[in-house]
Each structure stands twice: as structure tokens, then as C-alpha cells.
JSON list of C-alpha atoms in Angstrom, two decimals:
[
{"chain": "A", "resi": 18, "resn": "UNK", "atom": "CA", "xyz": [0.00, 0.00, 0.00]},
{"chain": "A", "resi": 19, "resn": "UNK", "atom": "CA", "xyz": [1.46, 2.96, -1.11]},
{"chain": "A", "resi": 20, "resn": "UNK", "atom": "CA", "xyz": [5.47, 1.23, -0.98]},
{"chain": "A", "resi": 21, "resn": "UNK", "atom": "CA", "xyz": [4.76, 0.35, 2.66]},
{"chain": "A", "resi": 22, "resn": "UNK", "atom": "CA", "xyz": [4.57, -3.09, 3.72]},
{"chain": "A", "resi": 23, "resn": "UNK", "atom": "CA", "xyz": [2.16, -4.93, 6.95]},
{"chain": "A", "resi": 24, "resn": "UNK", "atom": "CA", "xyz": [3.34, -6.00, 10.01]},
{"chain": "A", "resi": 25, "resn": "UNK", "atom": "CA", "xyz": [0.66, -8.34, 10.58]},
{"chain": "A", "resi": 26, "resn": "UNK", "atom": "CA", "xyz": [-1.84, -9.87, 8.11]},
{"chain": "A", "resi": 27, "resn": "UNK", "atom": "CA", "xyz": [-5.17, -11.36, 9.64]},
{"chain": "A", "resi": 28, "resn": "UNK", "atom": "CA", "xyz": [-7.36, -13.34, 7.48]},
{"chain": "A", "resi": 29, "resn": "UNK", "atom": "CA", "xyz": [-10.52, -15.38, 7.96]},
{"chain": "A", "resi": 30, "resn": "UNK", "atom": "CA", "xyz": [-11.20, -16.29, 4.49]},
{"chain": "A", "resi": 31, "resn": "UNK", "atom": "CA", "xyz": [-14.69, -17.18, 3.00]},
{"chain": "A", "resi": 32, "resn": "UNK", "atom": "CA", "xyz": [-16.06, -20.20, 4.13]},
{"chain": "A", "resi": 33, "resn": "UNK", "atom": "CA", "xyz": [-18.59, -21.74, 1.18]},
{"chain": "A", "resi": 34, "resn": "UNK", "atom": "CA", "xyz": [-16.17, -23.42, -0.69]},
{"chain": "A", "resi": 35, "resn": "UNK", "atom": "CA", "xyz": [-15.13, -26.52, 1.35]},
{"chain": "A", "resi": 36, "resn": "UNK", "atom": "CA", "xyz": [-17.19, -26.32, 4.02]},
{"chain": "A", "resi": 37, "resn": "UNK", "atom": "CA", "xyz": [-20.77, -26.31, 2.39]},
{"chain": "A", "resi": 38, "resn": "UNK", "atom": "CA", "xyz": [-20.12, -29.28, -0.14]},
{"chain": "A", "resi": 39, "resn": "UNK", "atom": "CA", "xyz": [-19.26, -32.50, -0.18]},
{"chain": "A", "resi": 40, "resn": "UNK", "atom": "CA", "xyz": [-16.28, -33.98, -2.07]},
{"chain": "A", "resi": 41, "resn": "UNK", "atom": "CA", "xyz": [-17.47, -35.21, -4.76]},
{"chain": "A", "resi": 42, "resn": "UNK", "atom": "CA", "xyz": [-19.37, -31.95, -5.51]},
{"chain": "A", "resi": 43, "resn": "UNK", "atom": "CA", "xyz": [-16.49, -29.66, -5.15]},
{"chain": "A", "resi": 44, "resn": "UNK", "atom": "CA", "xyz": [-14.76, -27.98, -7.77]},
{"chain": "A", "resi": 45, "resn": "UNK", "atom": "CA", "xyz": [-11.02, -28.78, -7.46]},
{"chain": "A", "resi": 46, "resn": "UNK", "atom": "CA", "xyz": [-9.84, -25.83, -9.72]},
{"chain": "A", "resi": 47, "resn": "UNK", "atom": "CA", "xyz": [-11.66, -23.78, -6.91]},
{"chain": "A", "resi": 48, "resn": "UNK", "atom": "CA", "xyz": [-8.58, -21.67, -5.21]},
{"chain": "A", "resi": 49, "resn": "UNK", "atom": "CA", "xyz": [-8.16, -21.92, -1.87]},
{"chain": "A", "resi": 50, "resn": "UNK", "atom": "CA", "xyz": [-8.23, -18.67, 0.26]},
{"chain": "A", "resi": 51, "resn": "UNK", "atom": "CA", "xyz": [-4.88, -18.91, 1.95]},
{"chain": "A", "resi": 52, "resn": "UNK", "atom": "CA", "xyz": [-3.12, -20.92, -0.84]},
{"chain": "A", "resi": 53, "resn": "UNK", "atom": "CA", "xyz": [-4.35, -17.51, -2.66]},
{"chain": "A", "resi": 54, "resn": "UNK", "atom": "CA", "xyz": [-3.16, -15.36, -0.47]},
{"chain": "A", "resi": 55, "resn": "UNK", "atom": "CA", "xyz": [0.30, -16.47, 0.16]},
{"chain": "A", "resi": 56, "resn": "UNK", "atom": "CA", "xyz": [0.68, -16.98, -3.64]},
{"chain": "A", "resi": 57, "resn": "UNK", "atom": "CA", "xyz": [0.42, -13.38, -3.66]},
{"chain": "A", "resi": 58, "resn": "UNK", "atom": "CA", "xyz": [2.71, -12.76, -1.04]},
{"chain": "A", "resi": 59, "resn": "UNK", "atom": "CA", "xyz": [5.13, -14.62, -2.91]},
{"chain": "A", "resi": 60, "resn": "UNK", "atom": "CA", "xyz": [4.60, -12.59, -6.40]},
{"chain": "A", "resi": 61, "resn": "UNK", "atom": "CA", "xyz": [4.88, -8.91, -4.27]},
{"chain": "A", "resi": 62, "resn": "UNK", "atom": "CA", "xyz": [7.92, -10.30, -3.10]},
{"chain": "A", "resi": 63, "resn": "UNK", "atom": "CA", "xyz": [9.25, -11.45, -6.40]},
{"chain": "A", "resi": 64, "resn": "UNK", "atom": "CA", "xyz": [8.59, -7.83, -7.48]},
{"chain": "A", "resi": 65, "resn": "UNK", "atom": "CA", "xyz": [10.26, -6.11, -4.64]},
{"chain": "A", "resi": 66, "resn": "UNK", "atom": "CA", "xyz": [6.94, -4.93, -3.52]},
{"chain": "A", "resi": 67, "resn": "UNK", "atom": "CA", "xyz": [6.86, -6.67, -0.06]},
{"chain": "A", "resi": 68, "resn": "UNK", "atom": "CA", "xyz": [3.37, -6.98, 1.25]},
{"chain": "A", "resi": 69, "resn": "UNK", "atom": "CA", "xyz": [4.84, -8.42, 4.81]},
{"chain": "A", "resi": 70, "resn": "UNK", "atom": "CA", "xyz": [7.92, -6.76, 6.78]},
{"chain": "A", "resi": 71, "resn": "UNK", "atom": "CA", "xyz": [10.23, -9.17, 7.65]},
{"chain": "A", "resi": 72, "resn": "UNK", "atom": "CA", "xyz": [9.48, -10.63, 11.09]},
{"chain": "A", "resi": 73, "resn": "UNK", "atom": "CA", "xyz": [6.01, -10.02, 10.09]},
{"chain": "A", "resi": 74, "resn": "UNK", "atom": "CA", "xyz": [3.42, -12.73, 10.15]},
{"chain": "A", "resi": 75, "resn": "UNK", "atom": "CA", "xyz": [0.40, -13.67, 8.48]},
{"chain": "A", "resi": 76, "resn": "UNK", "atom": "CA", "xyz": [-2.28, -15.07, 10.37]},
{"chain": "A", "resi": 77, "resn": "UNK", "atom": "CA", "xyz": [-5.43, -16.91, 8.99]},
{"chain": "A", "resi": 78, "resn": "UNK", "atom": "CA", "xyz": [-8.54, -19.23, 9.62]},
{"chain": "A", "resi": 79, "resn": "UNK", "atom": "CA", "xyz": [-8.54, -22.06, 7.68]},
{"chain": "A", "resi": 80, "resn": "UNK", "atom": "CA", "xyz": [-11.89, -24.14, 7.91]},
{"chain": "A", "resi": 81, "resn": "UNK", "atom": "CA", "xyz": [-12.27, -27.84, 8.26]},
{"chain": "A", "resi": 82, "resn": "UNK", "atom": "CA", "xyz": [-15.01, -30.38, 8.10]},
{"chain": "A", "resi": 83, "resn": "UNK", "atom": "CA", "xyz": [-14.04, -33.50, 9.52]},
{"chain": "A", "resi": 84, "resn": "UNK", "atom": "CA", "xyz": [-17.56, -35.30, 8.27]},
{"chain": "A", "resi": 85, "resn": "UNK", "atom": "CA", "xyz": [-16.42, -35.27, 4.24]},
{"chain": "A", "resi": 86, "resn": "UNK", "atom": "CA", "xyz": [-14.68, -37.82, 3.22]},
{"chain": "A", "resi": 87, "resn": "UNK", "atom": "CA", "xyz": [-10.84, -37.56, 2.62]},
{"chain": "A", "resi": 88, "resn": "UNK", "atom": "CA", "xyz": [-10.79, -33.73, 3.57]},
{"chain": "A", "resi": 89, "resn": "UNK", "atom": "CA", "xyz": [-7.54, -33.10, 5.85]},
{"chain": "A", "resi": 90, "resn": "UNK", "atom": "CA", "xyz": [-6.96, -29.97, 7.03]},
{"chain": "A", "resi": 91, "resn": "UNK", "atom": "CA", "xyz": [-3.51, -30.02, 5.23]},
{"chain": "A", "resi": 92, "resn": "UNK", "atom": "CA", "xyz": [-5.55, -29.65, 2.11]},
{"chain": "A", "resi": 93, "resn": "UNK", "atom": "CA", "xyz": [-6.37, -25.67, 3.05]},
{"chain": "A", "resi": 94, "resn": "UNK", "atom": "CA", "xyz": [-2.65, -24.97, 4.03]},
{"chain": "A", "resi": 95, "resn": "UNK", "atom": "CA", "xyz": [-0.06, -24.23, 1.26]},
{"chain": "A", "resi": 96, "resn": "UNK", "atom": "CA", "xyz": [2.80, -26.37, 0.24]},
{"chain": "A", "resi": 97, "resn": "UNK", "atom": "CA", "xyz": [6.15, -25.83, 1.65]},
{"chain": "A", "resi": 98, "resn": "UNK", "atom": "CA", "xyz": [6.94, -24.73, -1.91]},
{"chain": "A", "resi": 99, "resn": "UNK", "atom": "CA", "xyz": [4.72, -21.95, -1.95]},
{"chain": "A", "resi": 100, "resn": "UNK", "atom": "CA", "xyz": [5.93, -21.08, 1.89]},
{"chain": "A", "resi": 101, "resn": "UNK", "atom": "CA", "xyz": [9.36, -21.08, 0.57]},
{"chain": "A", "resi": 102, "resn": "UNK", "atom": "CA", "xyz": [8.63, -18.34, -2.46]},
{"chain": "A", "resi": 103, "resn": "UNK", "atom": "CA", "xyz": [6.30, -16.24, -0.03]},
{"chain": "A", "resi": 104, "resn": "UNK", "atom": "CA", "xyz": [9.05, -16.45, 2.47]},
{"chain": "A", "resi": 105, "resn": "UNK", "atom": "CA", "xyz": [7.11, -17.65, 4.90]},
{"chain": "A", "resi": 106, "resn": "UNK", "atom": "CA", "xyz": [7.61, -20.44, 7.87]},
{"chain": "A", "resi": 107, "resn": "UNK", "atom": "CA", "xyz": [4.92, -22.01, 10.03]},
{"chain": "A", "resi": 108, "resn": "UNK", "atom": "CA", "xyz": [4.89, -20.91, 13.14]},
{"chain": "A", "resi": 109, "resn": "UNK", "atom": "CA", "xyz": [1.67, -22.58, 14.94]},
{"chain": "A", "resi": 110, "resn": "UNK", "atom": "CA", "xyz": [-1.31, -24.22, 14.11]},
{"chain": "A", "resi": 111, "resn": "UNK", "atom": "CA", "xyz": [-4.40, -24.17, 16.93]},
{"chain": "A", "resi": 112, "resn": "UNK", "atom": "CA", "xyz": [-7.46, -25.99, 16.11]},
{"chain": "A", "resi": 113, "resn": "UNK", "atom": "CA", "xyz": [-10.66, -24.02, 17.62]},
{"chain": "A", "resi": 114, "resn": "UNK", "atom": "CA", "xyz": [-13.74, -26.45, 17.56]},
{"chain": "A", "resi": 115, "resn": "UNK", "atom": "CA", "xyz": [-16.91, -24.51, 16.03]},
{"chain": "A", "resi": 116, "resn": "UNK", "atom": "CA", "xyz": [-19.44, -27.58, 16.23]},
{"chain": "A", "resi": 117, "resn": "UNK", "atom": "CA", "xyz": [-19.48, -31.67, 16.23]},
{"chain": "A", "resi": 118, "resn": "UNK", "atom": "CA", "xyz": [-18.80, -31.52, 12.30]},
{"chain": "A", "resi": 119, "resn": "UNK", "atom": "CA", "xyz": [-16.56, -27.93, 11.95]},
{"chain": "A", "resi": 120, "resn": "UNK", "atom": "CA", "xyz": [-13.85, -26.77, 13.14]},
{"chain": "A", "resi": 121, "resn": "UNK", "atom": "CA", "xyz": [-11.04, -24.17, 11.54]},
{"chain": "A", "resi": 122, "resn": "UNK", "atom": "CA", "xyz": [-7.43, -24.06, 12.25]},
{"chain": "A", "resi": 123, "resn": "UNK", "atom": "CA", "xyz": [-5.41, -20.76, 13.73]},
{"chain": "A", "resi": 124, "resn": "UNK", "atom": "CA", "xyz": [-2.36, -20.75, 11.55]},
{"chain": "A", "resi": 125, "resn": "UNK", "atom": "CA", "xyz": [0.76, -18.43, 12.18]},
{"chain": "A", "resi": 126, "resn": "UNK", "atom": "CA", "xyz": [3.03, -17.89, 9.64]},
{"chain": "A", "resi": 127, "resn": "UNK", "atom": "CA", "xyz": [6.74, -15.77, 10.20]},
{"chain": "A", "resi": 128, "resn": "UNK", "atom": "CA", "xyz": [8.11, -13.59, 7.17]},
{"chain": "A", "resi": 129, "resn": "UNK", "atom": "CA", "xyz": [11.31, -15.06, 6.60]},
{"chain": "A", "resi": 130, "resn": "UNK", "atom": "CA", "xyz": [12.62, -13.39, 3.69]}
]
């Protein structure tokens, strides 16, 4: 924003994708929210536009739903790959129950880079 970059990012992305359907009815080329969001990161960064300070984190919600089939909650986090060209390390992941079927996932991530 204006050359400056964020301390702190805080993110609780939208919820309908993964949540509301089940897998067999989702739509795989669908992004996901934080997968988004740090793939950004990464291309600001590429372009010397930094969106994070270093030391900075990004912290973000990521939704599970334990009742569908094969969904993990690894599958809303992105790959150490993408981590690595954000710059980006995991720093903690909390699990916060919402109901019997959903929960989401506090995840802290440290700018590295």
C-alpha cells in the first residue's frame, strides 16, 4: 500500500467453498483462500513490492469439516513450496472447535525473507 509493507496480516477467508459441499461436488480448480493469499505474497515479493515486513506474520482461519470424506486440514494450508517463495515459515497451528462436524485451524506464519 502505497510502498509500505504490513506487520501483521489477519485473514478469515470465505467459508462456502469446502465447508458447504461434499467432495465429490467440489470444484477442485476452486482456489483456496490462503493458498491464494500467500501466492500473492510470494509474487509482491518477487517484485520487490513486499506486502509483509520481515518478522512479520500472516495469520489466517482455515476451515475444516471432519464429516467429508478424505478432507484433511492439510488440504487448506499451502505447500512448503509456496511457503518457501512467499518467504514464509509455520509458526503454529491451533485448532478451535466450532461444532461436532466444523472446526477451523489458527495458523501463524513468520516472514522469513
Amino acid at each position: 500500500i502505497d510502498g509500505h509493507s504490513f506487520d501483521i496480516i489477519l485473514s478469515d477467508p470465505p467459508y462456502g467453498r469446502r465447508e458447504s459441499k461434499s467432495k465429490s461436488q467440489e470444484d477442485d480448480s476452486a482456489p483456496i483462500p490462503l493458498v491464494q493469499l500467500v501466492q500473492c505474497i510470494a509474487v509482491d515479493l518477487g517484485n520487490d513490492k513486499r506486502l509483509l515486513t520481515k518478522g512479520g506474520r500472516l495469520v489466517a482461519f482455515v476451515p475444516t469439516n471432519p464429516t467429508n470424506i478424505g478432507e484433511h486440514l492439510e488440504d487448506g494450508l499451502p505447500n512448503k513450496d509456496q511457503l518457501d517463495a512467499a518467504g514464509l515459515e509455520l509458526v503454529s497451528i491451533t485448532e478451535q472447535p466450532l461444532s461436532e462436524t466444523l472446526s477451523r485451524w489458527l495458523a501463524v506464519y513468520n516472514c522469513v525473507k
